[in-house]
mmCIF file of N, CA and C in Angstrom:
data_model
loop_
_atom_site.group_PDB
_atom_site.id
_atom_site.type_symbol
_atom_site.label_atom_id
_atom_site.label_comp_id
_atom_site.label_asym_id
_atom_site.label_seq_id
_atom_site.Cartn_x
_atom_site.Cartn_y
_atom_site.Cartn_z
ATOM 1 N N UNK A 595 -61.132 185.002 190.664
ATOM 2 C CA UNK A 595 -61.682 185.665 189.511
ATOM 3 C C UNK A 595 -61.087 186.691 189.142
ATOM 4 N N UNK A 596 -60.670 187.733 190.223
ATOM 5 C CA UNK A 596 -59.976 188.993 189.976
ATOM 6 C C UNK A 596 -58.678 188.830 189.297
ATOM 7 N N UNK A 597 -57.949 187.542 189.574
ATOM 8 C CA UNK A 597 -56.657 187.376 188.999
ATOM 9 C C UNK A 597 -57.035 187.348 187.714
ATOM 10 N N UNK A 598 -57.711 186.478 187.018
ATOM 11 C CA UNK A 598 -58.024 186.056 185.790
ATOM 12 C C UNK A 598 -58.138 187.288 184.988
ATOM 13 N N UNK A 599 -59.202 188.038 185.355
ATOM 14 C CA UNK A 599 -59.381 189.451 184.869
ATOM 15 C C UNK A 599 -58.202 190.275 184.576
ATOM 16 N N UNK A 600 -57.146 189.988 185.866
ATOM 17 C CA UNK A 600 -56.027 191.124 185.485
ATOM 18 C C UNK A 600 -55.057 190.459 184.470
ATOM 19 N N UNK A 601 -55.222 189.026 184.487
ATOM 20 C CA UNK A 601 -54.128 188.419 183.551
ATOM 21 C C UNK A 601 -54.872 188.933 181.951
ATOM 22 N N UNK A 602 -55.994 188.769 181.896
ATOM 23 C CA UNK A 602 -56.678 189.195 180.453
ATOM 24 C C UNK A 602 -56.459 190.393 180.012
ATOM 25 N N UNK A 603 -56.460 191.575 181.217
ATOM 26 C CA UNK A 603 -56.424 192.667 180.941
ATOM 27 C C UNK A 603 -54.907 193.030 180.486
ATOM 28 N N UNK A 604 -53.945 192.533 180.915
ATOM 29 C CA UNK A 604 -52.764 192.466 180.936
ATOM 30 C C UNK A 604 -52.081 192.154 179.475
ATOM 31 N N UNK A 605 -52.861 190.859 179.089
ATOM 32 C CA UNK A 605 -52.561 190.233 177.894
ATOM 33 C C UNK A 605 -53.246 190.928 176.558
ATOM 34 N N UNK A 606 -54.249 191.601 177.131
ATOM 35 C CA UNK A 606 -54.792 192.497 175.903
ATOM 36 C C UNK A 606 -53.906 193.996 175.969
ATOM 37 N N UNK A 607 -53.432 194.503 176.858
ATOM 38 C CA UNK A 607 -52.567 195.464 177.062
ATOM 39 C C UNK A 607 -51.252 195.101 176.199
ATOM 40 N N UNK A 608 -50.773 193.965 176.174
ATOM 41 C CA UNK A 608 -49.576 193.465 175.395
ATOM 42 C C UNK A 608 -49.935 193.462 174.001
ATOM 43 N N UNK A 609 -51.250 192.952 173.561
ATOM 44 C CA UNK A 609 -51.485 192.734 172.168
ATOM 45 C C UNK A 609 -51.658 194.162 171.616
ATOM 46 N N UNK A 610 -52.180 195.039 172.518
ATOM 47 C CA UNK A 610 -52.236 196.453 171.998
ATOM 48 C C UNK A 610 -50.872 196.989 171.655
ATOM 49 N N UNK A 611 -50.246 196.984 172.496
ATOM 50 C CA UNK A 611 -48.783 197.720 172.419
ATOM 51 C C UNK A 611 -48.050 196.895 171.302
ATOM 52 N N UNK A 612 -48.191 195.376 171.047
ATOM 53 C CA UNK A 612 -47.425 194.857 169.921
ATOM 54 C C UNK A 612 -48.225 195.469 168.622
ATOM 55 N N UNK A 613 -49.652 195.575 168.665
ATOM 56 C CA UNK A 613 -50.115 196.033 167.473
ATOM 57 C C UNK A 613 -49.620 197.530 166.993
ATOM 58 N N UNK A 614 -49.319 198.349 168.124
ATOM 59 C CA UNK A 614 -48.845 199.721 167.827
ATOM 60 C C UNK A 614 -47.193 199.871 167.244
ATOM 61 N N UNK A 615 -46.497 198.563 167.963
ATOM 62 C CA UNK A 615 -44.958 198.211 167.398
ATOM 63 C C UNK A 615 -45.051 197.993 165.919
ATOM 64 N N UNK A 616 -46.075 197.201 165.275
ATOM 65 C CA UNK A 616 -46.456 196.736 164.088
ATOM 66 C C UNK A 616 -46.714 198.103 163.419
ATOM 67 N N UNK A 617 -47.260 198.973 163.609
ATOM 68 C CA UNK A 617 -47.499 200.014 162.734
ATOM 69 C C UNK A 617 -46.378 200.914 162.988
ATOM 70 N N UNK A 618 -45.480 200.824 163.760
ATOM 71 C CA UNK A 618 -44.354 201.764 163.721
ATOM 72 C C UNK A 618 -43.319 201.012 162.808
ATOM 73 N N UNK A 619 -43.143 199.582 162.892
ATOM 74 C CA UNK A 619 -41.799 198.824 162.538
ATOM 75 C C UNK A 619 -41.410 199.348 160.912
ATOM 76 N N UNK A 620 -42.580 199.430 160.249
ATOM 77 C CA UNK A 620 -42.278 199.608 158.911
ATOM 78 C C UNK A 620 -41.455 200.742 158.432
ATOM 79 N N UNK A 621 -41.670 201.917 159.357
ATOM 80 C CA UNK A 621 -41.058 203.140 159.048
ATOM 81 C C UNK A 621 -39.663 202.943 159.657
ATOM 82 N N UNK A 622 -39.297 202.283 160.739
ATOM 83 C CA UNK A 622 -38.042 201.932 161.141
ATOM 84 C C UNK A 622 -37.252 200.999 160.183
ATOM 85 N N UNK A 623 -38.050 200.077 159.807
ATOM 86 C CA UNK A 623 -37.280 199.082 158.799
ATOM 87 C C UNK A 623 -36.621 199.943 157.537
ATOM 88 N N UNK A 624 -37.564 200.889 157.182
ATOM 89 C CA UNK A 624 -37.085 201.554 155.896
ATOM 90 C C UNK A 624 -35.760 202.247 156.077
ATOM 91 N N UNK A 625 -35.329 202.485 157.451
ATOM 92 C CA UNK A 625 -34.177 203.186 157.941
ATOM 93 C C UNK A 625 -33.299 202.314 158.242
ATOM 94 N N UNK A 626 -33.543 200.955 158.048
ATOM 95 C CA UNK A 626 -32.434 199.793 158.560
ATOM 96 C C UNK A 626 -32.453 199.688 160.103
ATOM 97 N N UNK A 627 -33.623 200.128 160.568
ATOM 98 C CA UNK A 627 -33.937 199.673 162.090
ATOM 99 C C UNK A 627 -35.011 198.891 162.441
ATOM 100 N N UNK A 628 -35.001 198.666 163.868
ATOM 101 C CA UNK A 628 -36.300 197.794 163.989
ATOM 102 C C UNK A 628 -36.693 198.167 165.558
ATOM 103 N N UNK A 629 -37.519 197.452 166.275
ATOM 104 C CA UNK A 629 -38.109 197.743 167.447
ATOM 105 C C UNK A 629 -38.498 196.571 168.135
ATOM 106 N N UNK A 630 -38.410 196.391 169.343
ATOM 107 C CA UNK A 630 -39.070 195.047 170.177
ATOM 108 C C UNK A 630 -39.583 195.437 171.526
ATOM 109 N N UNK A 631 -40.199 194.782 171.811
ATOM 110 C CA UNK A 631 -41.291 195.087 173.263
ATOM 111 C C UNK A 631 -40.301 194.179 174.062
ATOM 112 N N UNK A 632 -39.811 195.110 175.259
ATOM 113 C CA UNK A 632 -39.160 194.197 176.313
ATOM 114 C C UNK A 632 -39.931 193.875 177.395
ATOM 115 N N UNK A 633 -40.520 194.966 177.789
ATOM 116 C CA UNK A 633 -41.505 194.350 179.260
ATOM 117 C C UNK A 633 -42.629 195.632 179.169
ATOM 118 N N UNK A 634 -43.574 195.328 179.841
ATOM 119 C CA UNK A 634 -44.421 196.312 180.339
ATOM 120 C C UNK A 634 -44.813 196.220 181.843
ATOM 121 N N UNK A 635 -44.406 197.124 182.613
ATOM 122 C CA UNK A 635 -44.631 197.264 184.309
ATOM 123 C C UNK A 635 -45.628 197.862 184.596
ATOM 124 N N UNK A 636 -46.416 197.364 185.502
ATOM 125 C CA UNK A 636 -47.405 198.071 186.320
ATOM 126 C C UNK A 636 -48.656 198.368 185.159
ATOM 127 N N UNK A 637 -48.636 197.414 184.289
ATOM 128 C CA UNK A 637 -49.750 198.222 182.906
ATOM 129 C C UNK A 637 -49.665 199.505 182.614
ATOM 130 N N UNK A 638 -48.422 200.467 182.715
ATOM 131 C CA UNK A 638 -48.421 201.813 182.255
ATOM 132 C C UNK A 638 -46.977 202.142 181.899
ATOM 133 N N UNK A 639 -46.006 201.318 182.121
ATOM 134 C CA UNK A 639 -44.514 201.625 181.820
ATOM 135 C C UNK A 639 -44.146 200.745 180.912
ATOM 136 N N UNK A 640 -43.809 201.171 179.452
ATOM 137 C CA UNK A 640 -43.256 200.296 178.522
ATOM 138 C C UNK A 640 -41.990 200.226 178.233
ATOM 139 N N UNK A 641 -41.092 199.255 178.248
ATOM 140 C CA UNK A 641 -39.654 199.148 177.703
ATOM 141 C C UNK A 641 -39.502 198.470 176.309
ATOM 142 N N UNK A 642 -38.963 199.210 175.499
ATOM 143 C CA UNK A 642 -38.556 198.750 174.105
ATOM 144 C C UNK A 642 -37.039 198.872 173.945
ATOM 145 N N UNK A 643 -36.912 198.214 172.975
ATOM 146 C CA UNK A 643 -35.443 198.171 172.490
ATOM 147 C C UNK A 643 -35.353 198.653 171.164
ATOM 148 N N UNK A 644 -34.755 199.421 170.499
ATOM 149 C CA UNK A 644 -34.765 199.968 169.287
ATOM 150 C C UNK A 644 -33.212 199.414 168.692
ATOM 151 N N UNK A 645 -33.336 198.707 167.348
ATOM 152 C CA UNK A 645 -32.506 198.026 167.088
ATOM 153 C C UNK A 645 -31.759 198.414 165.464
ATOM 154 N N UNK A 646 -30.736 197.878 165.348
ATOM 155 C CA UNK A 646 -30.386 198.041 164.099
ATOM 156 C C UNK A 646 -29.655 199.618 163.869
ATOM 157 N N UNK A 647 -29.893 200.237 162.788
ATOM 158 C CA UNK A 647 -29.828 201.523 162.689
ATOM 159 C C UNK A 647 -30.168 202.466 163.807
ATOM 160 N N UNK A 648 -31.305 202.155 164.311
ATOM 161 C CA UNK A 648 -31.851 202.922 165.183
ATOM 162 C C UNK A 648 -31.095 203.083 166.588
ATOM 163 N N UNK A 649 -30.057 202.170 166.738
ATOM 164 C CA UNK A 649 -29.390 202.127 168.154
ATOM 165 C C UNK A 649 -28.673 203.253 168.397
ATOM 166 N N UNK A 650 -27.737 203.457 167.291
ATOM 167 C CA UNK A 650 -26.901 204.821 167.672
ATOM 168 C C UNK A 650 -27.453 205.992 166.569
ATOM 169 N N UNK A 651 -28.549 205.868 166.204
ATOM 170 C CA UNK A 651 -28.858 207.015 165.443
ATOM 171 C C UNK A 651 -29.076 208.307 166.164
ATOM 172 N N UNK A 652 -28.821 209.445 165.969
ATOM 173 C CA UNK A 652 -28.841 210.716 166.796
ATOM 174 C C UNK A 652 -30.121 211.050 167.189
ATOM 175 N N UNK A 653 -31.348 210.676 166.417
ATOM 176 C CA UNK A 653 -32.721 211.511 166.616
ATOM 177 C C UNK A 653 -33.640 210.145 167.214
ATOM 178 N N UNK A 654 -33.006 209.089 167.838
ATOM 179 C CA UNK A 654 -33.871 207.863 168.312
ATOM 180 C C UNK A 654 -34.635 208.340 169.540
ATOM 181 N N UNK A 655 -34.034 209.367 170.361
ATOM 182 C CA UNK A 655 -35.031 209.852 171.467
ATOM 183 C C UNK A 655 -36.356 210.656 170.977
ATOM 184 N N UNK A 656 -36.081 211.475 169.898
ATOM 185 C CA UNK A 656 -37.152 212.208 169.423
ATOM 186 C C UNK A 656 -37.953 211.080 168.784
ATOM 187 N N UNK A 657 -37.282 210.362 167.901
ATOM 188 C CA UNK A 657 -38.211 209.041 167.432
ATOM 189 C C UNK A 657 -38.965 208.436 168.482
ATOM 190 N N UNK A 658 -38.446 208.147 169.439
ATOM 191 C CA UNK A 658 -38.926 207.348 170.652
ATOM 192 C C UNK A 658 -39.965 208.082 171.457
ATOM 193 N N UNK A 659 -39.852 209.439 171.317
ATOM 194 C CA UNK A 659 -41.065 210.380 171.990
ATOM 195 C C UNK A 659 -42.277 210.537 170.969
ATOM 196 N N UNK A 660 -41.677 211.115 169.885
ATOM 197 C CA UNK A 660 -42.537 211.477 168.677
ATOM 198 C C UNK A 660 -43.504 210.330 168.100
ATOM 199 N N UNK A 661 -42.694 209.287 167.816
ATOM 200 C CA UNK A 661 -43.291 208.288 167.083
ATOM 201 C C UNK A 661 -43.856 207.143 167.914
ATOM 202 N N UNK A 662 -43.099 206.628 168.673
ATOM 203 C CA UNK A 662 -43.182 205.406 169.441
ATOM 204 C C UNK A 662 -44.159 205.685 170.371
ATOM 205 N N UNK A 663 -43.734 206.303 171.127
ATOM 206 C CA UNK A 663 -44.598 206.562 172.687
ATOM 207 C C UNK A 663 -46.181 207.284 171.854
ATOM 208 N N UNK A 664 -46.235 208.063 171.170
ATOM 209 C CA UNK A 664 -47.529 208.474 170.560
ATOM 210 C C UNK A 664 -48.414 207.496 169.864
ATOM 211 N N UNK A 665 -47.697 206.524 169.158
ATOM 212 C CA UNK A 665 -48.550 205.514 168.626
ATOM 213 C C UNK A 665 -49.036 204.305 169.475
ATOM 214 N N UNK A 666 -47.876 204.238 170.613
ATOM 215 C CA UNK A 666 -48.287 203.023 171.563
ATOM 216 C C UNK A 666 -49.414 203.996 172.249
ATOM 217 N N UNK A 667 -49.641 205.045 172.971
ATOM 218 C CA UNK A 667 -50.539 205.602 173.582
ATOM 219 C C UNK A 667 -51.922 205.445 172.967
ATOM 220 N N UNK A 668 -51.804 205.666 171.546
ATOM 221 C CA UNK A 668 -53.019 205.831 170.524
ATOM 222 C C UNK A 668 -53.643 204.271 170.917
ATOM 223 N N UNK A 669 -52.964 203.268 170.798
ATOM 224 C CA UNK A 669 -53.279 201.870 170.836
ATOM 225 C C UNK A 669 -53.988 201.489 172.369
ATOM 226 N N UNK A 670 -52.921 201.902 173.203
ATOM 227 C CA UNK A 670 -53.095 201.731 174.749
ATOM 228 C C UNK A 670 -52.900 203.173 175.508
ATOM 229 N N UNK A 671 -53.912 203.720 175.638
ATOM 230 C CA UNK A 671 -54.085 205.084 176.395
ATOM 231 C C UNK A 671 -53.570 205.205 177.842
ATOM 232 N N UNK A 672 -53.772 203.894 178.509
ATOM 233 C CA UNK A 672 -53.209 203.883 179.942
ATOM 234 C C UNK A 672 -51.543 203.818 180.154
ATOM 235 N N UNK A 673 -50.801 203.591 179.133
ATOM 236 C CA UNK A 673 -49.329 203.696 179.244
ATOM 237 C C UNK A 673 -48.891 205.082 179.326
ATOM 238 N N UNK A 674 -48.319 205.406 180.414
ATOM 239 C CA UNK A 674 -47.768 206.696 180.563
ATOM 240 C C UNK A 674 -46.329 206.975 180.231
ATOM 241 N N UNK A 675 -45.532 206.072 180.219
ATOM 242 C CA UNK A 675 -43.882 206.426 179.533
ATOM 243 C C UNK A 675 -43.615 205.238 178.567
ATOM 244 N N UNK A 676 -42.866 205.643 177.814
ATOM 245 C CA UNK A 676 -42.027 204.553 176.773
ATOM 246 C C UNK A 676 -40.491 204.814 176.979
ATOM 247 N N UNK A 677 -39.771 203.628 177.603
ATOM 248 C CA UNK A 677 -38.529 203.884 177.759
ATOM 249 C C UNK A 677 -37.693 202.845 176.630
ATOM 250 N N UNK A 678 -36.722 203.546 176.154
ATOM 251 C CA UNK A 678 -35.960 202.697 175.211
ATOM 252 C C UNK A 678 -34.634 202.042 176.138
ATOM 253 N N UNK A 679 -34.353 200.843 176.063
ATOM 254 C CA UNK A 679 -33.061 200.101 176.633
ATOM 255 C C UNK A 679 -32.082 199.684 175.250
ATOM 256 N N UNK A 680 -30.864 199.736 175.889
ATOM 257 C CA UNK A 680 -29.769 199.500 174.594
ATOM 258 C C UNK A 680 -29.252 198.094 175.023
#
């Protein structure tokens, strides 16, 4: 029974992170970029991939911390860090 609870919690967490990315996506799309979820480790470390114009944007680390991480934490407060991979 404990395993089922963990799976459900992980699934809910994933859904919350995806909701956060949906909220962020229009702003990135407007600038010719996008974002996708790569993974969630230990239910607290999120890895995303900034895409399109956001890949080599000079402010993408600021965007990641100020916009993406803040929004994800709003939807899923247990998330500790958000990392972008290229």
